[in-house]
Amino acid sequence: MLLTIKLYSPFQSLADLPTPFSQSQCVLHKHELLICGGIDRKGCYSYHILKDEYKFICEYPINVEVQGHCVVKLVENSKDSNQTTLLSFGGNTYTKRHTLMMRYVSVWSNISKKLNKSNEFNIYNGWIPFTDNRNNPIIIGRDNDNYLGLRAVIGGSNNHLLFITYPYNNISVFDLNTFQFIKHDRLPINNYVEYHCFVSKSENGQGQEIMKTNKKKDEMLLFYRNDGLSIEYDENNNSFRFHRLLVCDDIEPFAYYAYVRINDIILFFGGWDCGLDDESVISKSVYKYSIRENKWMTFQNILPSSLFHRFAILSEDSAYVHILGGWNGKQQVPTHSKTKVSEWLNEAEMKKSEPIENGNNEGEESDEEEGNDNEDKNKNGVDNIVKQEESEKQNQVKKDSDNIMEKAEQYKKWKKWFIQREQKDKLEMIEHFKTMSNEQFQVWLLNECKWKNEITKDDINSICVLIDAYLDFTAEDKKGEEVNQLKNLINMEELTFKELLRQSYYCLEATDFEKINEKNLKPQLLNIKNDIIEKDEDVEKEFKNNKPTFKITWISFQHPVILGKTKIIKNALVIMIAISEYIDNTIWSNLPNVKRKDFENFKQLFEQELNYEMICNSSSNMTKDDVRDFMDGIILNFQLRKNTNKYDGLILVICGHGENGNMLVTSDGKHVSIDEMRTSFNCDKMESFKDLPKIFIIDACRGENIPKSHEIVMRGNKALYGHNDDGFLIIWSTTKGHRVADLSLLSECMKKVVVSKYKSGYPFKQMLQDIRTEIRNNKSSEWYCVESQDTTDYDIIFESKKSV
């Protein structure tokens, strides 16, 4: 049974990013969002807005660090709309500086498929050096420039100028035609500007793409904490003029926000106050700045979660803002949501704005010819503006807040009204909503429908939002194909587990209670991902999704049958060796999924879900000596021989190429014995771990035999020899002699099964059978035949480590 609780939110959750991202960069290409790397993330993906799906494009080169970088979309004269050119640059003296370009052809198109089969593909959809007309590599930035957290927009009379703002308070102009800097200047502010807002003043978006205008002046806006600037660049005399702008008190403490320019408005989402202690604040508010009126508005506590280092981008039709990734103060997240532009802009703001004059700021400007002489005068001018407009601003914010509360109450009223309608009436209303224009539907509601005497013009918007949400809800329901499931829409009075359980019992039928009595069962609540819901915190977490859906399943009052004794692991040390790159690819091909999927799956399971301490090699390339040094360093640095940290279990994960004889192949083509690695933890060599469970998870080939889908490898009941010490549970992704494909099925299925079962005390050995079943349900299961070797005399139970 499914229980879906629908609370209105202006944000709609979309398919999660392929990997958690923060500090990512994103550009728009038709119906695609091109996501280009982030901190510790080198992957680039295309998100198809209409399909709500992702496709992998490429990765940044291994020697490039993409932290605080910038990606812009170049404006070209080419009429080929199927491709576009991206420019990525960033770094400093400590983080290797890069300047790369990508000729992108949609990975969703047939053209891309044809290029993939031809020799031309290597010049498309991959990052290559940015070069001048003579093919000489170009690096944007001077030796001492710090480009971490920079921002850039494209402008100029022929879209040939790249404007760059970066720490400390610098602004530069790079000519994309001559491949040279033509201007460097200082911003008239004292803040250390990084991860800030920098947009073009002349059109929609974030300055990533500008239509050809033949203008000789560029106007831009910059905001960072309590500083706001309007920046004017005169192309004729190569000079800047700066005008100070008002920044409202609410957003002053914050930076690192997501932002997007829409006509005459800039929207800011969230932000961080840059605090590093327990009192650090991550904003959940949305802020609106009107360029024409030089006014601010704050929407209080409207974001579903507290995140910063996100990226916001406007869809091609300007109907939605997409918000991607972020950092919650502890880790990166894979969230992706969208919100309607109409939620934040009034009717006048939705219309295309006329060019904006600088009349509001006359007398405040400080151009470069006058230097800093007028700075005090500018500051006084700003102070006067603040004093004059403070009262008006507060009144406006209060008025807008009251309007929001009024709309929320109105929505609540009509939500109740809509739920109470009979199904045939709902279907009639939905049919008119789907087939009529907005104006026709409004006329039908006010003049023709059976409820015309109940509805006023002011109610139309709430009703439309409700029907839209209802259609989303029913569309989501149709995706479920579970057998014998009953769907119920329930209303929660409070966000507690007790209230959810109470509402769940109301939804049960007589046959359900008969089942409870006859089979000694009890209901268990799960979320849509099959995670157990058992605490108030679990319920609150689900409500961060604007479509929380819960399942009712049945479990026995008894725990799973466990024969013999058990050992509980709740403070394990997890060591992972992940080798994905090999020097000689003619012998050993690279394994991109080891880095892209296996590492993420095991990290999500052991570090994020179970909260265990996890160490993994930082480089994808490890020689034989590197592996030995890595293991020796862990034993020494973590004082494993004394077990100073009181670990109650060891989990060693090995992913890479393998060979006959239980060998791990290192990047230089040499072999490391996995048996010897295991022996180093024998009780006579590591007495501190003598009575502790030691789990080895090995996803590597064990020979050259290629498995076949019809072949069943029989292992029989014969005892396994060669591992004489007690306390080891060794899991292989396949049996001896066979190869394994780079598919990451073992890590994916192990994560899924363990996460769904460990909270109920399910033994890990029993989970292994479920993992085998999960793998066999996959179309590529012939590559895997999970084998385990067990010298323990107890069952292993996982528990999540309690945070201190």
PDB file of N, CA and C in Angstrom, residues 213-256:
ATOM      1  N   THR A 213      24.738  42.385 -30.553  1.00  0.00           N
ATOM      2  CA  THR A 213      24.021  43.647 -30.399  1.00  0.00           C
ATOM      3  C   THR A 213      24.729  44.841 -31.010  1.00  0.00           C
ATOM      4  N   ASN A 214      26.020  44.721 -31.351  1.00  0.00           N
ATOM      5  CA  ASN A 214      26.805  45.842 -31.886  1.00  0.00           C
ATOM      6  C   ASN A 214      26.883  47.012 -30.908  1.00  0.00           C
ATOM      7  N   LYS A 215      26.672  46.763 -29.618  1.00  0.00           N
ATOM      8  CA  LYS A 215      26.757  47.846 -28.641  1.00  0.00           C
ATOM      9  C   LYS A 215      28.222  48.149 -28.340  1.00  0.00           C
ATOM     10  N   LYS A 216      28.470  49.358 -27.858  1.00  0.00           N
ATOM     11  CA  LYS A 216      29.815  49.778 -27.490  1.00  0.00           C
ATOM     12  C   LYS A 216      29.970  49.906 -25.987  1.00  0.00           C
ATOM     13  N   LYS A 217      28.887  49.685 -25.250  1.00  0.00           N
ATOM     14  CA  LYS A 217      28.950  49.726 -23.805  1.00  0.00           C
ATOM     15  C   LYS A 217      28.338  48.451 -23.231  1.00  0.00           C
ATOM     16  N   ASP A 218      29.015  47.910 -22.238  1.00  0.00           N
ATOM     17  CA  ASP A 218      28.506  46.740 -21.528  1.00  0.00           C
ATOM     18  C   ASP A 218      28.170  47.142 -20.105  1.00  0.00           C
ATOM     19  N   GLU A 219      27.018  46.673 -19.628  1.00  0.00           N
ATOM     20  CA  GLU A 219      26.603  46.940 -18.263  1.00  0.00           C
ATOM     21  C   GLU A 219      26.438  45.614 -17.532  1.00  0.00           C
ATOM     22  N   MET A 220      26.996  45.545 -16.345  1.00  0.00           N
ATOM     23  CA  MET A 220      26.974  44.315 -15.556  1.00  0.00           C
ATOM     24  C   MET A 220      26.641  44.645 -14.113  1.00  0.00           C
ATOM     25  N   LEU A 221      26.193  43.639 -13.364  1.00  0.00           N
ATOM     26  CA  LEU A 221      25.870  43.792 -11.953  1.00  0.00           C
ATOM     27  C   LEU A 221      26.667  42.784 -11.144  1.00  0.00           C
ATOM     28  N   LEU A 222      27.148  43.214  -9.972  1.00  0.00           N
ATOM     29  CA  LEU A 222      27.895  42.331  -9.084  1.00  0.00           C
ATOM     30  C   LEU A 222      27.380  42.500  -7.662  1.00  0.00           C
ATOM     31  N   PHE A 223      27.135  41.354  -6.978  1.00  0.00           N
ATOM     32  CA  PHE A 223      26.748  41.378  -5.572  1.00  0.00           C
ATOM     33  C   PHE A 223      27.595  40.374  -4.806  1.00  0.00           C
ATOM     34  N   TYR A 224      28.062  40.815  -3.633  1.00  0.00           N
ATOM     35  CA  TYR A 224      28.776  39.925  -2.731  1.00  0.00           C
ATOM     36  C   TYR A 224      28.625  40.453  -1.319  1.00  0.00           C
ATOM     37  N   ARG A 225      27.941  39.682  -0.464  1.00  0.00           N
ATOM     38  CA  ARG A 225      27.673  40.084   0.911  1.00  0.00           C
ATOM     39  C   ARG A 225      27.061  41.482   0.941  1.00  0.00           C
ATOM     40  N   ASN A 226      27.719  42.469   1.557  1.00  0.00           N
ATOM     41  CA  ASN A 226      27.100  43.785   1.681  1.00  0.00           C
ATOM     42  C   ASN A 226      27.504  44.751   0.580  1.00  0.00           C
ATOM     43  N   ASP A 227      28.120  44.253  -0.482  1.00  0.00           N
ATOM     44  CA  ASP A 227      28.529  45.110  -1.597  1.00  0.00           C
ATOM     45  C   ASP A 227      27.685  44.833  -2.831  1.00  0.00           C
ATOM     46  N   GLY A 228      27.244  45.901  -3.473  1.00  0.00           N
ATOM     47  CA  GLY A 228      26.555  45.807  -4.746  1.00  0.00           C
ATOM     48  C   GLY A 228      27.112  46.834  -5.706  1.00  0.00           C
ATOM     49  N   LEU A 229      27.349  46.436  -6.942  1.00  0.00           N
ATOM     50  CA  LEU A 229      27.914  47.344  -7.939  1.00  0.00           C
ATOM     51  C   LEU A 229      27.182  47.205  -9.271  1.00  0.00           C
ATOM     52  N   SER A 230      26.960  48.337  -9.910  1.00  0.00           N
ATOM     53  CA  SER A 230      26.621  48.355 -11.327  1.00  0.00           C
ATOM     54  C   SER A 230      27.890  48.771 -12.058  1.00  0.00           C
ATOM     55  N   ILE A 231      28.299  47.960 -13.040  1.00  0.00           N
ATOM     56  CA  ILE A 231      29.589  48.148 -13.706  1.00  0.00           C
ATOM     57  C   ILE A 231      29.326  48.475 -15.182  1.00  0.00           C
ATOM     58  N   GLU A 232      29.894  49.565 -15.637  1.00  0.00           N
ATOM     59  CA  GLU A 232      29.749  49.964 -17.039  1.00  0.00           C
ATOM     60  C   GLU A 232      31.131  49.961 -17.701  1.00  0.00           C
ATOM     61  N   TYR A 233      31.224  49.266 -18.824  1.00  0.00           N
ATOM     62  CA  TYR A 233      32.489  49.229 -19.569  1.00  0.00           C
ATOM     63  C   TYR A 233      32.288  49.895 -20.923  1.00  0.00           C
ATOM     64  N   ASP A 234      33.128  50.877 -21.225  1.00  0.00           N
ATOM     65  CA  ASP A 234      33.084  51.592 -22.501  1.00  0.00           C
ATOM     66  C   ASP A 234      34.135  50.978 -23.423  1.00  0.00           C
ATOM     67  N   GLU A 235      33.672  50.342 -24.466  1.00  0.00           N
ATOM     68  CA  GLU A 235      34.589  49.659 -25.379  1.00  0.00           C
ATOM     69  C   GLU A 235      35.422  50.646 -26.185  1.00  0.00           C
ATOM     70  N   ASN A 236      34.877  51.825 -26.417  1.00  0.00           N
ATOM     71  CA  ASN A 236      35.607  52.803 -27.235  1.00  0.00           C
ATOM     72  C   ASN A 236      36.881  53.278 -26.548  1.00  0.00           C
ATOM     73  N   ASN A 237      36.801  53.593 -25.259  1.00  0.00           N
ATOM     74  CA  ASN A 237      37.994  54.096 -24.571  1.00  0.00           C
ATOM     75  C   ASN A 237      38.555  53.106 -23.554  1.00  0.00           C
ATOM     76  N   ASN A 238      38.012  51.872 -23.555  1.00  0.00           N
ATOM     77  CA  ASN A 238      38.550  50.799 -22.712  1.00  0.00           C
ATOM     78  C   ASN A 238      38.602  51.227 -21.245  1.00  0.00           C
ATOM     79  N   SER A 239      37.454  51.677 -20.710  1.00  0.00           N
ATOM     80  CA  SER A 239      37.419  52.182 -19.333  1.00  0.00           C
ATOM     81  C   SER A 239      36.179  51.657 -18.612  1.00  0.00           C
ATOM     82  N   PHE A 240      36.271  51.622 -17.276  1.00  0.00           N
ATOM     83  CA  PHE A 240      35.165  51.189 -16.428  1.00  0.00           C
ATOM     84  C   PHE A 240      34.586  52.379 -15.668  1.00  0.00           C
ATOM     85  N   ARG A 241      33.300  52.302 -15.387  1.00  0.00           N
ATOM     86  CA  ARG A 241      32.642  53.196 -14.440  1.00  0.00           C
ATOM     87  C   ARG A 241      31.862  52.306 -13.479  1.00  0.00           C
ATOM     88  N   PHE A 242      31.919  52.631 -12.193  1.00  0.00           N
ATOM     89  CA  PHE A 242      31.284  51.810 -11.168  1.00  0.00           C
ATOM     90  C   PHE A 242      30.219  52.625 -10.434  1.00  0.00           C
ATOM     91  N   HIS A 243      29.059  52.015 -10.192  1.00  0.00           N
ATOM     92  CA  HIS A 243      27.973  52.658  -9.462  1.00  0.00           C
ATOM     93  C   HIS A 243      27.582  51.745  -8.299  1.00  0.00           C
ATOM     94  N   ARG A 244      27.518  52.305  -7.107  1.00  0.00           N
ATOM     95  CA  ARG A 244      27.155  51.494  -5.955  1.00  0.00           C
ATOM     96  C   ARG A 244      25.649  51.222  -5.926  1.00  0.00           C
ATOM     97  N   LEU A 245      25.302  50.026  -5.448  1.00  0.00           N
ATOM     98  CA  LEU A 245      23.902  49.615  -5.366  1.00  0.00           C
ATOM     99  C   LEU A 245      23.557  49.232  -3.937  1.00  0.00           C
ATOM    100  N   LEU A 246      22.294  49.380  -3.625  1.00  0.00           N
ATOM    101  CA  LEU A 246      21.786  49.021  -2.310  1.00  0.00           C
ATOM    102  C   LEU A 246      21.770  47.496  -2.147  1.00  0.00           C
ATOM    103  N   VAL A 247      22.153  47.014  -0.961  1.00  0.00           N
ATOM    104  CA  VAL A 247      22.035  45.596  -0.608  1.00  0.00           C
ATOM    105  C   VAL A 247      21.192  45.506   0.656  1.00  0.00           C
ATOM    106  N   CYS A 248      20.157  44.679   0.646  1.00  0.00           N
ATOM    107  CA  CYS A 248      19.250  44.634   1.791  1.00  0.00           C
ATOM    108  C   CYS A 248      19.900  43.914   2.971  1.00  0.00           C
ATOM    109  N   ASP A 249      19.408  44.214   4.166  1.00  0.00           N
ATOM    110  CA  ASP A 249      19.986  43.666   5.394  1.00  0.00           C
ATOM    111  C   ASP A 249      19.893  42.146   5.432  1.00  0.00           C
ATOM    112  N   ASP A 250      18.813  41.581   4.893  1.00  0.00           N
ATOM    113  CA  ASP A 250      18.587  40.136   5.004  1.00  0.00           C
ATOM    114  C   ASP A 250      19.659  39.321   4.298  1.00  0.00           C
ATOM    115  N   ILE A 251      20.111  39.804   3.145  1.00  0.00           N
ATOM    116  CA  ILE A 251      21.070  39.021   2.361  1.00  0.00           C
ATOM    117  C   ILE A 251      22.512  39.448   2.626  1.00  0.00           C
ATOM    118  N   GLU A 252      22.713  40.556   3.319  1.00  0.00           N
ATOM    119  CA  GLU A 252      24.071  41.063   3.576  1.00  0.00           C
ATOM    120  C   GLU A 252      25.024  40.036   4.173  1.00  0.00           C
ATOM    121  N   PRO A 253      24.575  39.202   5.137  1.00  0.00           N
ATOM    122  CA  PRO A 253      25.544  38.277   5.757  1.00  0.00           C
ATOM    123  C   PRO A 253      25.973  37.130   4.845  1.00  0.00           C
ATOM    124  N   PHE A 254      25.287  36.943   3.708  1.00  0.00           N
ATOM    125  CA  PHE A 254      25.459  35.707   2.952  1.00  0.00           C
ATOM    126  C   PHE A 254      26.214  35.891   1.641  1.00  0.00           C
ATOM    127  N   ALA A 255      26.872  34.800   1.249  1.00  0.00           N
ATOM    128  CA  ALA A 255      27.491  34.667  -0.067  1.00  0.00           C
ATOM    129  C   ALA A 255      27.314  33.218  -0.489  1.00  0.00           C
ATOM    130  N   TYR A 256      27.953  32.819  -1.568  1.00  0.00           N
ATOM    131  CA  TYR A 256      27.915  31.433  -2.041  1.00  0.00           C
ATOM    132  C   TYR A 256      26.480  30.990  -2.392  1.00  0.00           C
TER     133      TYR A 256
END
